[in-house]
Short mmCIF file of C-alpha atoms and ligand atoms in Angstrom, two decimals:
data_model
loop_
_atom_site.label_atom_id
_atom_site.label_comp_id
_atom_site.label_asym_id
_atom_site.label_seq_id
_atom_site.Cartn_x
_atom_site.Cartn_y
_atom_site.Cartn_z
CA MET A 1 -1.67 -20.55 -15.49
CA THR A 2 -0.48 -18.49 -18.62
CA GLU A 3 3.39 -18.76 -19.79
CA ILE A 4 5.58 -16.24 -18.72
CA LYS A 5 7.84 -15.05 -21.81
CA THR A 6 8.75 -11.68 -21.09
CA ILE A 7 9.93 -9.96 -17.47
CA GLY A 8 9.79 -6.94 -16.03
CA LEU A 9 12.83 -5.95 -13.55
CA LEU A 10 13.26 -3.26 -11.44
CA THR A 11 15.53 -1.67 -8.60
CA SER A 12 13.45 0.24 -5.81
CA GLY A 13 14.21 1.92 -2.61
CA GLY A 14 17.25 2.51 -1.20
CA ASP A 15 20.67 1.54 -3.35
CA ALA A 16 22.17 -1.87 -1.48
CA PRO A 17 25.53 -3.45 -2.73
CA GLY A 18 24.49 -6.70 -4.64
CA MET A 19 21.67 -5.15 -6.41
CA ASN A 20 23.84 -5.11 -9.69
CA ALA A 21 24.64 -8.91 -9.33
CA ALA A 22 20.66 -9.52 -8.50
CA VAL A 23 20.40 -7.49 -11.68
CA ARG A 24 22.31 -9.84 -13.19
CA ALA A 25 21.29 -12.84 -12.10
CA VAL A 26 17.70 -12.22 -13.15
CA THR A 27 18.24 -11.59 -16.61
CA ARG A 28 20.50 -14.42 -17.38
CA ALA A 29 18.38 -16.76 -15.28
CA ALA A 30 15.98 -15.57 -17.62
CA ILE A 31 17.07 -15.48 -20.75
CA PHE A 32 18.83 -18.79 -20.12
CA ASN A 33 15.44 -19.69 -20.20
CA GLY A 34 13.92 -18.66 -23.23
CA MET A 35 12.44 -15.48 -21.50
CA LYS A 36 12.32 -11.56 -22.40
CA VAL A 37 13.79 -9.45 -19.99
CA LYS A 38 12.48 -5.78 -19.71
CA ALA A 39 14.59 -3.27 -17.04
CA ILE A 40 12.68 -0.54 -16.02
CA TYR A 41 14.55 2.36 -15.05
CA ARG A 42 13.97 4.56 -11.69
CA GLY A 43 11.70 2.06 -9.72
CA TYR A 44 7.80 2.22 -10.02
CA LYS A 45 8.58 6.12 -11.24
CA GLY A 46 10.08 4.38 -14.20
CA LEU A 47 7.39 2.05 -14.57
CA LEU A 48 4.51 4.72 -14.62
CA SER A 49 7.32 6.73 -17.22
CA ASP A 50 7.75 3.55 -19.54
CA GLU A 51 11.76 4.06 -18.58
CA ILE A 52 12.12 0.45 -19.75
CA VAL A 53 14.59 -1.16 -22.08
CA GLU A 54 15.21 -4.74 -23.37
CA PHE A 55 18.35 -6.07 -21.79
CA LYS A 56 20.01 -8.86 -23.51
CA THR A 57 23.07 -10.94 -21.62
CA GLN A 58 25.53 -8.04 -22.35
CA ASN A 59 23.80 -5.35 -20.87
CA VAL A 60 24.17 -7.15 -17.76
CA SER A 61 28.36 -7.66 -18.14
CA ASN A 62 30.56 -6.31 -15.55
CA ILE A 63 28.37 -5.45 -12.97
CA ILE A 64 29.15 -8.31 -10.78
CA GLN A 65 31.33 -6.37 -8.81
CA GLN A 66 29.44 -2.68 -8.89
CA GLY A 67 27.95 -1.23 -5.96
CA GLY A 68 24.57 0.73 -6.21
CA THR A 69 22.29 -0.01 -9.18
CA ILE A 70 22.78 0.71 -12.76
CA LEU A 71 19.04 0.17 -12.89
CA LYS A 72 18.90 3.49 -10.69
CA THR A 73 16.28 3.79 -7.81
CA ALA A 74 14.06 6.21 -6.93
CA ARG A 75 10.96 6.72 -4.52
CA CYS A 76 7.63 6.99 -6.02
CA LYS A 77 4.76 8.23 -4.03
CA GLU A 78 2.45 8.03 -7.16
CA PHE A 79 3.08 4.29 -6.89
CA ALA A 80 1.27 4.13 -3.38
CA THR A 81 -2.01 5.85 -5.29
CA ALA A 82 -4.62 3.59 -7.49
CA GLU A 83 -4.59 5.90 -10.27
CA GLY A 84 -0.48 5.39 -9.88
CA ARG A 85 -0.79 1.77 -10.13
CA LYS A 86 -3.01 1.63 -13.44
CA GLN A 87 -0.38 4.08 -15.21
CA ALA A 88 1.92 1.23 -14.40
CA PHE A 89 -0.45 -1.14 -15.75
CA ASP A 90 -0.88 0.38 -18.62
CA VAL A 91 2.74 0.56 -19.18
CA ILE A 92 2.99 -3.31 -18.30
CA GLN A 93 0.34 -3.72 -21.19
CA LYS A 94 1.88 -1.81 -23.84
CA GLU A 95 5.63 -3.29 -23.42
CA GLY A 96 4.09 -6.95 -22.90
CA ILE A 97 5.68 -7.84 -19.61
CA ASP A 98 3.82 -10.35 -17.90
CA ALA A 99 5.45 -11.21 -14.77
CA LEU A 100 7.38 -8.18 -12.51
CA VAL A 101 10.53 -8.83 -10.47
CA VAL A 102 11.59 -6.20 -8.14
CA LEU A 103 14.46 -5.47 -6.48
CA GLY A 104 14.11 -3.57 -2.84
CA GLY A 105 12.72 -3.26 0.90
CA ASP A 106 9.69 -3.96 2.19
CA GLY A 107 8.32 -0.48 0.83
CA THR A 108 8.94 -2.16 -2.54
CA PHE A 109 7.16 -5.27 -1.18
CA THR A 110 3.96 -3.03 -0.12
CA GLY A 111 3.98 -1.68 -3.39
CA ALA A 112 4.22 -4.85 -5.02
CA ARG A 113 1.94 -6.80 -3.49
CA ILE A 114 -0.89 -4.18 -3.53
CA PHE A 115 0.13 -3.74 -7.40
CA ALA A 116 0.03 -7.93 -7.95
CA LYS A 117 -3.46 -8.05 -6.44
CA GLU A 118 -5.45 -5.93 -7.83
CA TYR A 119 -3.92 -6.60 -11.55
CA ASN A 120 -3.57 -9.96 -10.96
CA ILE A 121 0.10 -9.83 -12.09
CA PRO A 122 2.93 -12.16 -10.77
CA VAL A 123 5.17 -10.04 -8.80
CA VAL A 124 8.17 -11.66 -7.10
CA GLY A 125 10.57 -9.97 -4.59
CA VAL A 126 14.45 -10.06 -4.39
CA PRO A 127 15.29 -8.85 -0.54
CA CYS A 128 17.98 -6.03 -1.44
CA THR A 129 18.57 -3.63 2.14
CA ILE A 130 21.54 -2.90 4.35
CA ASP A 131 19.11 -3.43 6.97
CA ASN A 132 18.85 -6.77 6.76
CA ASP A 133 15.23 -5.92 8.36
CA LEU A 134 13.27 -8.44 6.36
CA PHE A 135 11.31 -11.79 7.95
CA GLY A 136 11.55 -15.08 6.85
CA THR A 137 15.18 -14.26 4.90
CA ASP A 138 18.17 -14.77 7.23
CA HIS A 139 20.23 -12.25 4.71
CA THR A 140 19.96 -9.26 2.74
CA ILE A 141 21.88 -8.50 -0.26
CA GLY A 142 23.90 -5.70 0.64
CA TYR A 143 23.55 -6.28 4.70
CA ASP A 144 27.20 -8.49 4.57
CA THR A 145 28.74 -5.74 2.66
CA ALA A 146 27.41 -3.06 4.80
CA LEU A 147 28.82 -4.78 7.73
CA ASN A 148 32.24 -4.88 6.36
CA THR A 149 32.12 -1.54 5.80
CA VAL A 150 31.14 -0.44 9.39
CA ILE A 151 34.08 -2.70 10.70
CA ASP A 152 36.27 -1.14 8.63
CA ALA A 153 35.38 2.35 10.20
CA VAL A 154 35.27 1.09 13.11
CA ASP A 155 38.63 -0.26 13.34
CA LYS A 156 39.53 2.98 12.23
CA ILE A 157 37.72 5.02 14.75
CA ARG A 158 39.68 2.67 17.58
CA ASP A 159 43.09 4.26 16.55
CA THR A 160 41.98 7.71 17.66
CA ALA A 161 39.74 6.73 20.10
CA SER A 162 42.87 4.25 22.20
CA SER A 163 45.70 7.71 21.38
CA HIS A 164 43.25 9.90 22.82
CA GLU A 165 41.51 7.73 25.69
CA ARG A 166 37.91 8.53 24.07
CA LEU A 167 34.73 7.25 24.25
CA PHE A 168 33.40 7.48 20.62
CA PHE A 169 29.73 6.50 19.66
CA VAL A 170 29.12 5.77 16.41
CA GLU A 171 25.78 5.59 14.72
CA VAL A 172 25.47 3.23 12.15
CA MET A 173 22.11 2.64 9.65
CA GLY A 174 19.44 0.26 10.37
CA ARG A 175 16.26 2.29 10.40
CA ASP A 176 14.25 0.30 13.78
CA ALA A 177 16.80 -2.81 13.69
CA GLY A 178 19.70 -3.22 15.34
CA PHE A 179 21.19 -5.98 12.99
CA LEU A 180 24.15 -3.54 11.89
CA ALA A 181 24.97 -2.16 15.20
CA LEU A 182 24.74 -5.25 16.56
CA ASN A 183 26.48 -7.61 14.55
CA ALA A 184 29.26 -5.07 13.99
CA ALA A 185 29.72 -4.56 17.77
CA VAL A 186 30.39 -8.01 18.58
CA ALA A 187 32.64 -8.31 14.98
CA SER A 188 34.72 -4.74 16.02
CA GLY A 189 35.00 -5.63 19.57
CA ALA A 190 32.95 -2.51 20.98
CA GLU A 191 32.09 -2.34 24.34
CA ALA A 192 28.27 -1.86 23.47
CA ALA A 193 25.23 -1.51 21.15
CA VAL A 194 22.59 0.58 21.54
CA ILE A 195 19.74 -0.54 19.64
CA PRO A 196 15.92 -0.78 19.95
CA GLU A 197 14.87 -3.82 19.99
CA VAL A 198 16.56 -3.82 23.87
CA SER A 199 14.93 -1.43 26.08
CA ILE A 200 17.14 1.77 26.61
CA LYS A 201 16.07 1.71 30.38
CA ASP A 202 18.59 -1.40 30.82
CA ASP A 203 20.35 -1.00 27.53
CA LEU A 204 24.09 -2.51 27.19
CA LEU A 205 25.62 1.21 28.16
CA THR A 206 24.09 1.49 31.17
CA GLU A 207 25.12 -1.40 32.35
CA VAL A 208 28.63 -1.30 31.07
CA ILE A 209 28.67 2.25 32.11
CA GLN A 210 27.59 0.96 36.04
CA ASN A 211 30.73 -1.74 35.93
CA GLY A 212 32.37 1.44 35.43
CA PHE A 213 34.22 0.44 31.81
CA ARG A 214 36.96 2.87 32.09
CA LYS A 215 38.48 0.99 34.78
CA THR A 216 40.00 -1.70 32.75
CA LYS A 217 40.15 0.14 29.25
CA ASN A 218 41.72 2.96 27.45
CA SER A 219 39.45 3.76 24.95
CA SER A 220 35.86 2.71 24.19
CA ILE A 221 33.87 2.38 21.39
CA VAL A 222 29.62 2.17 21.39
CA LEU A 223 27.74 1.13 18.43
CA VAL A 224 23.98 3.15 18.36
CA ALA A 225 21.11 2.18 15.64
CA GLU A 226 19.81 5.12 14.43
CA SER A 227 16.22 4.86 15.27
CA GLU A 228 13.54 7.13 16.88
CA VAL A 229 13.92 4.80 19.72
CA THR A 230 17.71 5.26 20.74
CA GLY A 231 17.50 9.03 19.69
CA GLY A 232 20.60 8.13 17.64
CA ALA A 233 24.17 8.77 18.71
CA GLN A 234 24.55 12.26 19.55
CA THR A 235 21.32 11.90 21.88
CA VAL A 236 22.94 9.11 23.53
CA ALA A 237 26.37 10.86 23.59
CA ASP A 238 24.42 13.86 25.24
CA ARG A 239 23.26 11.56 27.67
CA VAL A 240 26.32 9.71 29.15
CA LYS A 241 28.55 13.49 28.59
CA SER A 242 25.45 14.81 31.59
CA GLU A 243 25.86 11.81 33.63
CA HIS A 244 29.75 11.75 33.08
CA PRO A 245 31.30 15.22 32.38
CA GLU A 246 34.69 13.29 32.94
CA TYR A 247 34.46 11.40 29.60
CA ASP A 248 36.48 12.69 26.58
CA VAL A 249 33.21 12.10 24.23
CA ARG A 250 33.13 12.09 20.30
CA VAL A 251 30.13 10.91 18.35
CA VAL A 252 30.56 9.80 14.60
CA VAL A 253 28.04 9.09 12.35
CA LEU A 254 29.09 6.73 9.50
CA GLY A 255 26.03 7.59 6.88
CA HIS A 256 25.99 6.78 3.52
CA ILE A 257 29.48 5.51 3.03
CA GLN A 258 27.65 2.02 4.74
CA ARG A 259 25.51 1.90 1.36
CA GLY A 260 28.21 2.11 -1.32
CA GLY A 261 31.19 0.20 -2.62
CA SER A 262 31.62 -3.48 -4.50
CA PRO A 263 29.84 -5.75 -2.66
CA SER A 264 31.60 -8.85 -1.04
CA ALA A 265 31.55 -12.48 -2.28
CA PHE A 266 29.11 -13.28 0.26
CA ASP A 267 26.38 -10.78 -0.90
CA ARG A 268 27.09 -11.51 -5.01
CA ILE A 269 26.57 -15.32 -4.19
CA LEU A 270 24.01 -14.43 -1.99
CA ALA A 271 22.23 -12.46 -5.02
CA SER A 272 23.32 -14.90 -7.60
CA ARG A 273 21.37 -17.56 -5.94
CA LEU A 274 18.53 -15.08 -5.02
CA GLY A 275 18.22 -13.72 -7.95
CA TYR A 276 18.41 -17.13 -10.05
CA GLY A 277 15.45 -18.58 -7.33
CA ALA A 278 13.40 -15.34 -8.54
CA VAL A 279 13.51 -16.76 -12.10
CA GLN A 280 12.88 -20.01 -10.81
CA ALA A 281 9.66 -19.04 -8.47
CA LEU A 282 8.14 -17.42 -11.74
CA MET A 283 8.22 -20.56 -13.57
CA GLU A 284 7.42 -22.84 -10.75
CA GLY A 285 3.58 -20.51 -10.89
CA GLN A 286 4.73 -18.77 -7.47
CA ARG A 287 3.26 -15.05 -6.74
CA ASN A 288 3.38 -12.37 -4.54
CA VAL A 289 6.55 -13.97 -2.58
CA MET A 290 9.56 -12.70 -1.60
CA ILE A 291 12.90 -15.28 -2.43
CA GLY A 292 14.65 -15.76 1.00
CA ILE A 293 17.30 -17.97 2.32
CA ASP A 294 16.88 -20.02 5.36
CA HIS A 295 19.23 -22.10 6.36
CA ASP A 296 21.32 -21.78 3.44
CA GLN A 297 18.14 -22.72 1.41
CA VAL A 298 16.19 -20.80 -1.05
CA VAL A 299 12.57 -20.08 0.10
CA TYR A 300 9.75 -18.84 -1.10
CA VAL A 301 8.33 -15.91 1.79
CA PRO A 302 4.42 -14.76 1.21
CA PHE A 303 5.31 -10.66 1.01
CA SER A 304 2.51 -10.71 3.43
CA LYS A 305 4.70 -12.30 6.09
CA ALA A 306 8.24 -10.79 5.32
CA ILE A 307 6.19 -7.19 5.50
CA LYS A 308 4.24 -7.81 8.56
CA ASP A 309 6.44 -10.40 10.86
CA ASP A 310 8.61 -8.43 13.04
CA LYS A 311 12.55 -10.14 12.05
CA PRO A 312 13.47 -11.14 15.96
CA ILE A 313 17.16 -9.88 16.51
CA ASP A 314 19.05 -13.06 18.43
CA MET A 315 19.34 -12.13 21.71
CA SER A 316 21.75 -14.98 22.42
CA LEU A 317 24.27 -11.99 20.45
CA VAL A 318 23.47 -9.64 23.32
CA ASP A 319 24.44 -11.63 25.81
CA THR A 320 27.84 -12.14 23.57
CA LEU A 321 28.23 -9.01 23.43
CA ARG A 322 27.86 -8.45 26.92
CA SER A 323 30.71 -11.28 27.91
CA LEU A 324 32.95 -10.24 25.96
CA SER A 325 33.16 -6.15 26.77
CA ILE A 326 34.29 -6.90 30.15
P1 ATP B 401 14.42 0.36 2.01
O1 ATP B 401 14.38 -0.62 3.38
O2 ATP B 401 16.15 0.38 1.38
O3 ATP B 401 14.70 1.93 2.51
P2 ATP B 401 11.99 0.16 0.31
O4 ATP B 401 11.85 -0.73 -0.42
O5 ATP B 401 11.61 -0.21 2.15
O6 ATP B 401 13.39 0.23 0.77
P3 ATP B 401 10.55 2.43 0.47
O7 ATP B 401 10.96 3.95 -0.13
O8 ATP B 401 10.02 2.63 1.72
O9 ATP B 401 12.12 1.64 0.01
O10 ATP B 401 9.60 2.19 -1.16
C1 ATP B 401 10.37 2.09 -2.43
C2 ATP B 401 8.84 2.40 -3.19
O11 ATP B 401 7.90 1.29 -3.41
C3 ATP B 401 8.38 3.41 -2.90
O12 ATP B 401 8.99 4.99 -3.10
C4 ATP B 401 6.73 3.51 -3.36
O13 ATP B 401 6.69 3.49 -4.89
C5 ATP B 401 6.49 1.68 -3.22
N1 ATP B 401 5.75 2.14 -1.78
C6 ATP B 401 5.69 1.97 -0.84
N2 ATP B 401 4.85 1.84 0.00
C7 ATP B 401 3.92 1.45 -0.32
C8 ATP B 401 2.47 1.57 -0.46
N3 ATP B 401 1.98 1.35 0.89
N4 ATP B 401 1.31 1.71 -1.71
C9 ATP B 401 2.18 1.16 -3.03
N5 ATP B 401 4.01 1.23 -2.68
C10 ATP B 401 4.38 1.65 -1.83
#
């Protein structure tokens, strides 16, 4: 096993609150253990174009509370090509980088996995995405903050919904995963959640409507996960409007406000633990793994599993929502 003296660190894919706390944790843990940190700006794009700066401890001062990522993030099509990855490897050699820590989601880990195999370089991943859709970790960095942002928005929408006796369809992010929509629905007391994991034919909404959900309530909120399966909030609203023209229906798409803001205490602690865990993993000779959290323990999950396996939704939470929205 070659000794790791210098770690390259980048953030990639969609930004997520808590990424900065993870950047801080990786940087400080590496320096604490006698390693150098080379910060790579703009994800794989900056790796190809050598946008690299050595970080000292003070470079990550005063960022634990900041949303977004101070390293910037970008999508990089070139990294999906063999020529692009060769260019990245040349830069890594030139910069004297012995291992990479990548912060991002499944696309970031897919690229990392291919690169690590091609060039036999140790790479570990830290899961950062508000979607919480990575297998092998109970939580991803950014998800808790996004969940809190969604329920704050829904609480505000509820004021209008109840004053005007309206039915609101609120679309939340999730990219084919219903974690945000389902958990936010339970946490905000919504009537239903339309999520891709539950068949659209017998989704919670149909059931609620069949039971006559306006009998006992003067407002209703339904959370809809953005997804080709659900069709999004507008599609669901159009369906209900055509079947029930008597309802006063409105649509709100929360959009990018869900990704912003100062990370919650939960996300800051999670980012600190996983960032520290990433450096520990490299020192233990781990490679090609995502650092996850499972039953409150830090675990190493092979990229192959984290990327390919589907993370199941907790169906008991669907039942909970169903029971509590009567
Ligand atoms: P999020 O879940 O927030 O969207 P992500 O990490 O999944 O985050 P992507 O945009 O899917 O975000 O991927 C980030 C980057 O990873 C891409 O811009 C690309 O550079 C790299 N990448 C994705 N897929 C591949 C692949 N098959 N081969 C090589 N690189 C890839």
